[in-house]
Short mmCIF file of C-alpha atoms and ligand atoms in Angstrom, two decimals:
data_model
loop_
_atom_site.label_atom_id
_atom_site.label_comp_id
_atom_site.label_asym_id
_atom_site.label_seq_id
_atom_site.Cartn_x
_atom_site.Cartn_y
_atom_site.Cartn_z
CA UNK U 1365 64.05 154.93 101.11
CA UNK U 1366 64.05 152.85 103.17
CA UNK U 1367 63.04 149.50 101.77
CA UNK U 1368 63.08 146.54 104.14
CA UNK U 1369 62.87 142.98 102.85
CA UNK U 1370 61.59 140.28 105.20
CA UNK U 1371 62.42 136.72 104.15
CA UNK U 1372 62.22 133.24 105.61
CA UNK U 1373 65.76 132.04 106.35
CA UNK U 1374 64.85 128.35 106.73
CA UNK U 1375 62.11 126.14 105.24
CA UNK U 1376 59.16 128.50 105.77
CA UNK U 1377 56.84 129.08 108.74
CA UNK U 1378 59.51 130.98 110.64
CA UNK U 1379 57.02 133.58 111.90
CA UNK U 1380 57.27 136.08 109.02
CA UNK U 1381 53.62 137.10 109.44
CA UNK U 1382 54.08 138.13 113.05
CA UNK U 1383 57.25 140.11 112.30
CA UNK U 1384 55.71 141.91 109.31
CA UNK U 1385 52.62 142.75 111.36
CA UNK U 1386 54.80 144.27 114.08
CA UNK U 1387 56.91 146.42 111.76
CA UNK U 1388 53.96 147.32 109.52
CA UNK U 1389 52.65 149.61 112.22
CA UNK U 1390 55.38 152.04 111.19
CA UNK U 1391 55.49 151.24 107.48
CA UNK U 1392 53.78 153.17 104.71
CA UNK U 1393 53.24 150.10 102.55
CA UNK U 1394 53.62 146.33 102.65
CA UNK U 1395 54.19 144.45 99.38
CA UNK U 1396 54.07 140.65 98.98
CA UNK U 1397 56.50 139.74 96.21
CA UNK U 1398 56.24 136.00 95.45
CA UNK U 1399 54.46 132.75 96.21
CA UNK U 1400 50.74 132.37 96.51
CA UNK U 1401 48.27 130.74 98.84
CA UNK U 1402 50.77 127.99 99.60
CA UNK U 1403 51.80 130.50 102.27
CA UNK U 1404 50.11 130.60 105.65
CA UNK U 1405 51.02 133.58 107.82
CA UNK U 1406 49.59 133.63 111.33
CA UNK U 1407 49.14 136.76 113.40
CA UNK U 1408 47.85 136.75 116.96
CA UNK U 1409 46.44 140.12 117.96
CA UNK U 1410 44.67 140.69 121.30
CA UNK U 1411 44.01 136.96 121.58
CA UNK U 1412 42.42 136.85 118.10
CA UNK U 1413 44.09 134.61 115.51
CA UNK U 1414 44.34 135.72 111.86
CA UNK U 1415 45.64 133.38 109.16
CA UNK U 1416 46.56 134.96 105.84
CA UNK U 1417 47.44 133.13 102.66
CA UNK U 1418 47.52 135.93 100.10
CA UNK U 1419 46.76 139.20 101.82
CA UNK U 1420 49.91 140.97 103.08
CA UNK U 1421 50.42 140.87 106.84
CA UNK U 1422 49.99 144.65 107.23
CA UNK U 1423 46.25 144.47 106.55
CA UNK U 1424 45.28 144.67 110.24
CA UNK U 1425 46.15 148.38 110.26
CA UNK U 1426 43.12 150.24 108.85
CA UNK U 1427 43.79 151.72 105.42
CA UNK U 1428 47.44 150.57 105.31
CA UNK U 1429 48.61 150.16 101.72
CA UNK U 1430 49.01 146.40 101.26
CA UNK U 1431 49.94 145.30 97.78
CA UNK U 1432 50.02 141.88 96.21
CA UNK U 1433 52.90 142.35 93.78
CA UNK U 1434 53.35 141.15 90.22
CA UNK U 1435 55.52 138.23 91.40
CA UNK U 1436 52.68 136.60 93.36
CA UNK U 1437 50.40 133.95 91.88
CA UNK U 1438 46.80 134.71 92.83
CA UNK U 1439 43.95 132.25 93.25
CA UNK U 1440 41.08 134.74 92.93
CA UNK U 1441 38.67 132.48 94.79
CA UNK U 1442 41.00 132.31 97.79
CA UNK U 1443 41.63 136.05 97.65
CA UNK U 1444 37.94 137.00 97.52
CA UNK U 1445 37.19 134.60 100.38
CA UNK U 1446 40.04 136.06 102.43
CA UNK U 1447 38.76 139.59 101.80
CA UNK U 1448 35.18 138.59 102.69
CA UNK U 1449 36.38 137.05 105.95
CA UNK U 1450 38.26 140.25 106.83
CA UNK U 1451 35.20 142.39 106.05
CA UNK U 1452 33.03 140.14 108.23
CA UNK U 1453 35.47 140.78 111.08
CA UNK U 1454 34.91 144.49 110.55
CA UNK U 1455 38.33 145.25 109.10
CA UNK U 1456 38.96 148.05 106.63
CA UNK U 1457 40.49 146.53 103.50
CA UNK U 1458 40.50 149.72 101.44
CA UNK U 1459 44.30 149.70 101.26
CA UNK U 1460 44.50 146.31 99.54
CA UNK U 1461 45.86 146.46 95.99
CA UNK U 1462 46.45 143.59 93.58
CA UNK U 1463 48.92 143.92 90.74
CA UNK U 1464 47.26 143.79 87.32
CA UNK U 1465 50.35 141.84 86.21
CA UNK U 1466 50.14 139.09 88.84
CA UNK U 1467 49.37 135.67 87.39
CA UNK U 1468 46.17 133.78 88.15
CA UNK U 1469 45.89 130.26 89.48
CA UNK U 1470 43.30 128.53 87.32
CA UNK U 1471 41.25 125.39 88.09
CA UNK U 1472 43.46 123.32 85.77
CA UNK U 1473 46.54 124.31 87.78
CA UNK U 1474 45.01 122.70 90.87
CA UNK U 1475 44.17 119.50 88.99
CA UNK U 1476 47.66 119.30 87.46
CA UNK U 1477 49.29 119.85 90.86
CA UNK U 1478 47.20 117.00 92.37
CA UNK U 1479 47.80 114.69 89.43
CA UNK U 1480 51.56 115.43 89.38
CA UNK U 1481 51.94 114.54 93.04
CA UNK U 1482 49.83 111.38 92.65
CA UNK U 1483 51.99 110.29 89.72
CA UNK U 1484 55.22 110.80 91.70
CA UNK U 1485 53.89 108.50 94.45
CA UNK U 1486 56.65 107.85 96.99
CA UNK U 1487 58.85 110.45 95.27
CA UNK U 1488 56.29 113.21 95.73
CA UNK U 1489 57.40 116.71 96.74
CA UNK U 1490 54.58 117.11 99.22
CA UNK U 1491 53.28 120.32 97.63
CA UNK U 1492 50.42 122.22 99.19
CA UNK U 1493 48.39 121.23 96.09
CA UNK U 1494 47.31 124.81 95.58
CA UNK U 1495 48.38 124.88 91.91
CA UNK U 1496 51.47 126.99 92.57
CA UNK U 1497 53.99 125.06 90.42
CA UNK U 1498 51.71 124.67 87.36
CA UNK U 1499 50.81 128.37 87.51
CA UNK U 1500 54.45 129.50 87.55
CA UNK U 1501 55.13 126.97 84.77
CA UNK U 1502 52.47 128.64 82.60
CA UNK U 1503 53.93 132.06 83.43
CA UNK U 1504 57.34 130.93 82.17
CA UNK U 1505 55.75 129.31 79.11
CA UNK U 1506 53.97 132.61 78.35
CA UNK U 1507 50.63 130.90 78.66
CA UNK U 1508 49.72 132.60 81.91
CA UNK U 1509 46.52 134.49 82.56
CA UNK U 1510 46.96 137.68 84.53
CA UNK U 1511 44.76 139.66 86.89
CA UNK U 1512 44.20 142.32 84.22
CA UNK U 1513 42.70 139.67 81.91
CA UNK U 1514 39.79 139.28 84.34
CA UNK U 1515 38.46 142.61 83.15
CA UNK U 1516 37.90 141.65 79.51
CA UNK U 1517 35.66 138.68 78.83
CA UNK U 1518 36.78 138.14 75.23
CA UNK U 1519 40.49 138.20 76.04
CA UNK U 1520 39.94 136.03 79.11
CA UNK U 1521 38.14 133.34 77.14
CA UNK U 1522 40.74 133.35 74.37
CA UNK U 1523 43.60 133.08 76.83
CA UNK U 1524 41.99 130.27 78.82
CA UNK U 1525 41.39 128.35 75.63
CA UNK U 1526 45.01 128.86 74.48
CA UNK U 1527 46.39 127.87 77.89
CA UNK U 1528 44.32 124.68 78.05
CA UNK U 1529 45.11 123.50 74.54
CA UNK U 1530 48.64 122.16 75.27
CA UNK U 1531 47.34 120.53 78.46
CA UNK U 1532 44.71 118.44 76.66
CA UNK U 1533 46.54 115.18 77.30
CA UNK U 1534 47.26 115.72 80.98
CA UNK U 1535 43.73 117.01 81.57
CA UNK U 1536 42.04 114.14 79.73
CA UNK U 1537 41.20 112.24 82.96
CA UNK U 1538 39.28 115.33 84.10
CA UNK U 1539 37.50 115.93 80.76
CA UNK U 1540 34.06 115.73 82.37
CA UNK U 1541 34.99 117.92 85.33
CA UNK U 1542 32.61 120.92 85.27
CA UNK U 1543 35.50 123.03 86.62
CA UNK U 1544 37.13 122.73 83.20
CA UNK U 1545 34.21 123.89 81.07
CA UNK U 1546 35.48 126.92 79.14
CA UNK U 1547 32.29 128.95 79.41
CA UNK U 1548 31.68 128.19 83.08
CA UNK U 1549 35.32 128.97 83.93
CA UNK U 1550 35.23 132.26 82.04
CA UNK U 1551 31.98 133.21 83.77
CA UNK U 1552 33.33 132.33 87.21
CA UNK U 1553 36.57 134.25 86.68
CA UNK U 1554 34.65 137.26 85.32
CA UNK U 1555 32.72 137.27 88.62
CA UNK U 1556 36.02 137.26 90.55
CA UNK U 1557 37.18 140.10 88.28
CA UNK U 1558 34.13 142.20 89.14
CA UNK U 1559 34.72 141.58 92.86
CA UNK U 1560 38.42 142.43 92.68
CA UNK U 1561 38.21 145.35 90.26
CA UNK U 1562 38.34 148.09 92.93
CA UNK U 1563 41.62 146.60 94.17
CA UNK U 1564 43.35 146.00 90.83
CA UNK U 1565 46.22 148.43 90.26
CA UNK U 1566 49.69 148.96 88.87
CA UNK U 1567 51.39 148.21 92.18
CA UNK U 1568 55.04 149.03 91.39
CA UNK U 1569 54.46 152.83 91.24
CA UNK U 1570 52.74 152.60 94.64
CA UNK U 1571 56.03 151.38 96.14
CA UNK U 1572 58.06 153.93 94.13
CA UNK U 1573 56.00 156.83 95.45
CA UNK U 1574 56.47 155.78 99.06
CA UNK U 1575 60.22 155.24 98.58
CA UNK U 1576 60.61 158.61 96.81
CA UNK U 1577 59.18 160.44 99.80
CA UNK U 1578 61.45 158.49 102.16
CA UNK U 1579 58.67 156.29 103.53
CA UNK U 1580 59.12 152.72 104.71
CA UNK U 1581 58.12 149.87 102.39
CA UNK U 1582 58.20 146.31 103.72
CA UNK U 1583 58.68 143.67 101.05
CA UNK U 1584 57.07 140.58 102.53
CA UNK U 1585 58.41 137.20 101.46
CA UNK U 1586 56.66 133.86 101.68
CA UNK U 1587 58.13 130.36 102.10
CA UNK U 1588 61.86 130.32 102.92
CA UNK U 1589 65.37 130.32 101.46
CA UNK U 1590 65.72 126.53 101.49
CA UNK U 1591 62.52 126.27 99.42
CA UNK U 1592 63.87 128.62 96.73
CA UNK U 1593 63.69 127.12 93.24
CA UNK U 1594 67.28 128.21 92.46
CA UNK U 1595 68.99 128.18 95.83
CA UNK U 1596 66.98 125.65 97.86
CA UNK U 1597 66.93 121.87 98.06
CA UNK U 1598 65.77 121.35 94.45
CA UNK U 1599 63.52 119.61 93.44
CA UNK U 1600 62.02 119.65 96.93
CA UNK U 1601 61.26 123.34 96.69
CA UNK U 1602 58.48 125.69 95.73
CA UNK U 1603 58.27 127.15 92.22
CA UNK U 1604 59.25 130.73 93.02
CA UNK U 1605 62.21 132.58 94.54
CA UNK U 1606 61.64 133.32 98.23
CA UNK U 1607 65.12 134.87 98.51
CA UNK U 1608 65.57 138.61 99.00
CA UNK U 1609 66.73 139.29 95.44
CA UNK U 1610 63.26 138.35 94.21
CA UNK U 1611 61.73 141.28 96.10
CA UNK U 1612 62.96 143.57 93.32
CA UNK U 1613 61.52 141.48 90.51
CA UNK U 1614 58.30 140.61 92.30
CA UNK U 1615 57.52 144.16 93.40
CA UNK U 1616 59.02 146.17 90.53
CA UNK U 1617 61.79 148.04 92.37
CA UNK U 1618 65.56 148.07 91.95
CA UNK U 1619 68.31 146.69 94.22
CA UNK U 1620 69.19 150.25 95.24
CA UNK U 1621 65.69 150.58 96.74
CA UNK U 1622 66.53 147.96 99.38
CA UNK U 1623 68.27 149.17 102.54
CA UNK U 1624 67.71 146.35 105.00
CA UNK U 1625 67.21 142.61 104.60
CA UNK U 1626 66.01 140.73 107.63
CA UNK U 1627 65.88 136.96 107.75
CA UNK U 1628 63.46 135.22 110.06
CA UNK U 1629 64.53 131.94 111.68
CA UNK U 1630 63.11 129.84 114.44
CA UNK U 1631 65.34 128.93 117.37
CA UNK U 1632 65.15 125.39 115.95
CA UNK U 1633 64.19 124.08 112.49
CA UNK U 1634 61.05 122.76 110.81
CA UNK U 1635 60.10 121.61 107.36
CA UNK U 1636 56.72 120.64 105.82
CA UNK U 1637 56.71 118.25 102.89
CA UNK U 1638 59.46 116.00 101.57
CA UNK U 1639 63.16 116.67 100.98
CA UNK U 1640 66.52 116.83 102.76
CA UNK U 1641 66.55 117.98 106.37
CA UNK U 1642 70.01 117.28 107.85
CA UNK U 1643 69.14 118.16 111.46
CA UNK U 1644 65.80 116.32 111.62
CA UNK U 1645 64.83 114.79 114.97
CA UNK U 1646 62.68 111.71 114.40
CA UNK U 1647 62.21 110.60 117.97
CA UNK U 1648 60.53 111.76 121.15
CA UNK U 1649 62.42 115.05 121.24
CA UNK U 1650 61.20 115.95 117.75
CA UNK U 1651 57.67 115.18 118.91
CA UNK U 1652 58.17 117.31 122.04
CA UNK U 1653 59.27 120.31 119.96
CA UNK U 1654 56.34 119.77 117.56
CA UNK U 1655 53.88 119.80 120.44
CA UNK U 1656 55.49 122.74 122.28
CA UNK U 1657 55.75 124.82 119.09
CA UNK U 1658 52.34 123.89 117.69
CA UNK U 1659 54.13 122.76 114.55
CA UNK U 1660 51.24 121.94 112.27
CA UNK U 1661 50.92 123.60 108.85
CA UNK U 1662 48.81 126.76 108.65
CA UNK U 1663 47.76 125.94 105.08
CA UNK U 1664 47.42 122.16 105.05
CA UNK U 1665 47.36 121.20 108.74
CA UNK U 1666 50.16 118.68 108.13
CA UNK U 1667 52.50 117.97 111.08
CA UNK U 1668 55.77 119.81 110.46
CA UNK U 1669 59.02 117.85 110.65
CA UNK U 1670 61.19 119.24 113.44
CA UNK U 1671 64.92 119.40 114.11
CA UNK U 1672 67.80 121.27 115.70
CA UNK U 1673 68.87 124.68 114.48
CA UNK U 1674 70.99 124.22 111.35
CA UNK U 1675 73.71 126.87 111.30
CA UNK U 1676 75.23 125.50 108.09
CA UNK U 1677 71.99 126.18 106.22
CA UNK U 1678 71.44 129.43 108.09
CA UNK U 1679 74.89 130.78 107.22
CA UNK U 1680 74.12 129.94 103.59
CA UNK U 1681 70.83 131.86 103.94
CA UNK U 1682 72.70 134.87 105.36
CA UNK U 1683 74.90 134.91 102.26
CA UNK U 1684 72.29 134.17 99.60
CA UNK U 1685 69.96 136.86 100.93
CA UNK U 1686 72.60 139.36 102.00
CA UNK U 1687 70.97 139.52 105.42
CA UNK U 1688 71.64 142.63 107.49
CA UNK U 1689 69.70 141.39 110.49
CA UNK U 1690 68.31 138.20 111.94
CA UNK U 1691 65.07 137.67 113.84
CA UNK U 1692 64.98 134.58 116.05
CA UNK U 1693 61.43 133.44 116.78
CA UNK U 1694 59.99 130.80 119.10
CA UNK U 1695 62.86 130.87 121.58
CA UNK U 1696 60.22 130.08 124.25
CA UNK U 1697 59.62 126.67 122.63
CA UNK U 1698 63.10 125.51 123.69
CA UNK U 1699 62.43 126.22 127.38
CA UNK U 1700 63.00 123.04 129.40
CA UNK U 1701 65.12 121.32 126.74
CA UNK U 1702 68.64 120.73 128.02
CA UNK U 1703 71.11 120.52 126.38
CA UNK U 1704 70.24 122.33 123.15
CA UNK U 1705 72.16 121.32 120.03
CA UNK U 1706 73.10 123.37 116.98
CA UNK U 1707 74.55 121.93 113.79
CA UNK U 1708 77.81 123.63 112.83
CA UNK U 1709 78.84 121.25 110.04
CA UNK U 1710 77.54 118.22 108.12
CA UNK U 1711 78.95 114.76 107.66
CA UNK U 1712 78.18 112.51 104.72
CA UNK U 1713 78.19 108.66 104.98
CA UNK U 1714 81.74 108.49 103.54
CA UNK U 1715 82.86 110.54 106.57
CA UNK U 1716 83.38 113.65 104.42
CA UNK U 1717 82.76 116.78 106.43
CA UNK U 1718 81.11 119.95 105.11
CA UNK U 1719 81.32 123.40 106.59
CA UNK U 1720 79.51 124.93 103.63
CA UNK U 1721 76.04 124.00 102.45
CA UNK U 1722 76.64 121.26 99.81
CA UNK U 1723 75.31 122.00 96.35
CA UNK U 1724 75.12 118.37 95.27
CA UNK U 1725 71.71 116.75 95.71
CA UNK U 1726 73.01 113.27 96.54
CA UNK U 1727 75.36 114.66 99.21
CA UNK U 1728 72.66 116.81 100.72
CA UNK U 1729 70.17 113.92 100.91
CA UNK U 1730 72.57 111.90 103.07
CA UNK U 1731 74.18 114.72 105.05
CA UNK U 1732 73.60 114.74 108.80
CA UNK U 1733 74.32 117.55 111.22
CA UNK U 1734 77.31 117.55 113.53
CA UNK U 1735 76.48 119.37 116.71
CA UNK U 1736 77.72 121.70 119.35
CA UNK U 1737 75.86 121.31 122.58
CA UNK U 1738 74.75 124.32 124.64
CA UNK U 1739 73.14 124.62 128.05
CA UNK U 1740 69.35 125.01 128.18
CA UNK U 1741 67.19 126.94 130.65
CA UNK U 1742 64.11 126.10 132.69
CA UNK U 1743 62.62 129.54 133.34
CA UNK U 1744 59.47 130.75 131.54
CA UNK U 1745 60.77 133.44 129.18
CA UNK U 1746 57.46 134.58 127.68
CA UNK U 1747 57.48 137.69 129.87
CA UNK U 1748 60.95 138.81 128.79
CA UNK U 1749 60.87 142.17 127.00
CA UNK U 1750 64.56 142.98 126.95
CA UNK U 1751 67.66 140.97 126.27
CA UNK U 1752 68.71 141.29 129.89
CA UNK U 1753 65.41 139.72 131.04
CA UNK U 1754 66.51 136.41 129.47
CA UNK U 1755 68.28 133.69 131.48
CA UNK U 1756 72.03 133.59 131.00
CA UNK U 1757 71.99 130.37 128.98
CA UNK U 1758 69.33 131.77 126.60
CA UNK U 1759 71.53 134.81 126.03
CA UNK U 1760 74.52 132.54 125.49
CA UNK U 1761 72.50 130.57 122.91
CA UNK U 1762 71.62 133.75 121.00
CA UNK U 1763 75.18 135.09 121.21
CA UNK U 1764 76.48 131.80 119.85
CA UNK U 1765 74.14 132.07 116.84
CA UNK U 1766 74.94 135.71 116.17
CA UNK U 1767 78.71 135.13 116.47
CA UNK U 1768 78.63 132.06 114.24
CA UNK U 1769 76.68 133.89 111.54
CA UNK U 1770 78.35 137.25 111.94
CA UNK U 1771 75.12 139.27 111.90
CA UNK U 1772 73.14 141.05 114.60
CA UNK U 1773 69.94 139.65 116.07
CA UNK U 1774 67.35 142.41 115.80
CA UNK U 1775 64.30 140.81 117.40
CA UNK U 1776 63.62 137.73 119.52
CA UNK U 1777 60.22 136.02 119.70
CA UNK U 1778 59.22 134.67 123.10
CA UNK U 1779 55.57 133.78 122.33
CA UNK U 1780 52.98 134.05 119.56
CA UNK U 1781 51.28 137.24 120.76
CA UNK U 1782 52.14 140.69 119.43
CA UNK U 1783 53.81 141.86 122.58
CA UNK U 1784 55.80 138.66 123.15
CA UNK U 1785 58.87 140.08 121.46
CA UNK U 1786 62.22 141.57 122.37
CA UNK U 1787 63.65 144.40 120.25
CA UNK U 1788 67.37 144.20 120.80
CA UNK U 1789 68.08 147.65 119.39
CA UNK U 1790 70.99 146.21 117.39
CA UNK U 1791 69.69 147.92 114.24
CA UNK U 1792 67.79 151.19 114.14
CA UNK U 1793 64.43 150.92 112.42
CA UNK U 1794 60.97 152.28 113.18
CA UNK U 1795 59.53 150.25 116.02
CA UNK U 1796 56.35 150.29 118.07
CA UNK U 1797 56.42 153.04 120.67
CA UNK U 1798 55.32 150.60 123.36
CA UNK U 1799 58.17 148.18 122.71
P1 GDP S 2361 55.08 132.30 108.61
O1 GDP S 2361 54.54 131.43 107.52
O2 GDP S 2361 56.55 132.52 108.50
O3 GDP S 2361 54.32 133.60 108.77
O4 GDP S 2361 54.86 131.48 109.97
P2 GDP S 2361 53.53 130.68 110.41
O5 GDP S 2361 52.51 131.68 110.79
O6 GDP S 2361 53.15 129.67 109.38
O7 GDP S 2361 54.07 129.85 111.63
C1 GDP S 2361 54.62 130.46 112.76
C2 GDP S 2361 53.76 130.08 113.98
O8 GDP S 2361 54.46 130.40 115.16
C3 GDP S 2361 52.45 130.86 114.08
O9 GDP S 2361 51.48 130.02 114.64
C4 GDP S 2361 52.77 132.02 115.00
O10 GDP S 2361 51.64 132.49 115.72
C5 GDP S 2361 53.75 131.37 115.93
N1 GDP S 2361 54.79 132.24 116.47
C6 GDP S 2361 55.44 133.29 115.87
N2 GDP S 2361 56.41 133.77 116.68
C7 GDP S 2361 56.39 133.01 117.80
C8 GDP S 2361 57.18 133.00 119.00
O11 GDP S 2361 58.12 133.76 119.19
N3 GDP S 2361 56.85 132.03 119.93
C9 GDP S 2361 55.83 131.12 119.76
N4 GDP S 2361 55.60 130.23 120.70
N5 GDP S 2361 55.08 131.14 118.64
C10 GDP S 2361 55.36 132.05 117.68
P1 IMO S 2362 54.99 130.13 104.45
O1 IMO S 2362 54.92 131.41 103.65
C1 IMO S 2362 56.33 125.97 104.64
C2 IMO S 2362 56.42 123.74 100.85
C3 IMO S 2362 55.46 122.59 100.67
C4 IMO S 2362 56.29 121.68 99.77
C5 IMO S 2362 57.02 122.67 98.87
C6 IMO S 2362 56.37 122.87 97.51
O2 IMO S 2362 53.81 129.92 105.32
O3 IMO S 2362 56.31 130.02 105.14
P2 IMO S 2362 54.20 124.21 96.72
O4 IMO S 2362 52.76 124.05 97.08
O5 IMO S 2362 54.77 125.55 97.03
O6 IMO S 2362 54.49 123.78 95.31
O7 IMO S 2362 54.98 123.14 97.66
O8 IMO S 2362 57.04 123.90 99.58
N1 IMO S 2362 55.81 125.04 101.20
C7 IMO S 2362 55.88 125.60 102.42
N2 IMO S 2362 56.41 125.14 103.58
N3 IMO S 2362 55.79 127.22 104.59
C8 IMO S 2362 55.29 127.71 103.44
O9 IMO S 2362 54.88 128.99 103.31
C9 IMO S 2362 55.28 126.87 102.29
N4 IMO S 2362 54.84 127.02 101.01
C10 IMO S 2362 55.19 125.91 100.36
O10 IMO S 2362 55.14 121.98 101.90
O11 IMO S 2362 57.26 121.01 100.54
MG1 MG S 2363 53.48 129.66 107.29
#
């Protein structure tokens, strides 16, 4: 002990990468537990920007054990490119481990993801088109190819052939695509295998060993609660479970190994891709927040939809994840906006009012936020390093959130850089000495 799970409490892009990077300084290991390179985690360190899709956000500390757990889906091309880019920047990636049991994204997963979205047309989910859904589908169908299969050419070829067989019909339009040639694909994936071999490991025991000697393991989530395939806004979700419970399955530890669960939420809300978003701001204010927050996708560059903080959805996220602490990021982005609204309930077109997050898809699609209005502030807060440095109305905003949700705020982001953070001290955990 202790195990700390970090999850997105909204629709992704809450600033998980920055938070994990900060805490990782004092952690013995960081383990990614789900998702794949649909994730884009940005870390700004000494003015340098790092964008990670697969590599855990602790990698900037030389030699830090950073594991890609069994629950992650790995595109080996993306992973090798990410590792090459880190090496070119002179970083030590010796601590990077990839679970032998993690599933591989194959070229046909990318094609099926593209084709599926094209077929849905107007109804499309707006996936990142990285092959995530089709890869998890193969995993569930027991047709998946795993990292360990890269190390045996004969097994690899047999498994690719077996996995492609049931897809013959859907892949027919791509029959001449050289990406789908069995021999070429096997060859290419064998090359990835050779490159990744030094990193391939049984990652669960790595976490066990750290926990047994009382070290700190961070379980790093990707995406966010509202994109969870079971608990999110299905079908406008990703194909994995970004909620905290999945940390156990995706890393190979038990619930009793988890001591803290921190949810990350922006001081407002964003969403990339299609699906319900009850507090969306379509007009000039939404545009203003997008510009101030730099709300463009890390992975696809798409403009993110923006809206007011949704406390109905956030309270649901507190419950579903069993959050013990909340991190509010990007508070600085709200500077100059007055008043600031927060949704405390939803209304549906028939005037029905919801205090709890509605489970029914047709209700959720039409639900709109009902707001409480709070005073804004004009002062630049990026230099604030303690709670007391914040203007009174910013403190009142945070207190309102914490009271509504009934959990402590542990950190507050006031800018993208490493040091632009306030540690409130509400929960004791290892923290940078300089903070
Ligand atoms: P993740 O996917 O949850 O890791 O989040 P992203 O990296 O996709 O998006 C968060 C963006 O906000 C990144 O560009 C971060 O550098 C930036 N960011 C994180 N925290 C703060 C903050 O407190 N203030 C501001 N202005 N930017 C932040
Ligand atoms: P991070 O880890 C925000 C969204 C996509 C789409 C839906 C399904 O950076 O927070 P997928 O490709 O997963 O099948 O797409 O999920 N999505 C994300 N949105 N942040 C992410 O990751 C996301 N990963 C997937 O936009 O709506
Ligand atoms: Mg992101």
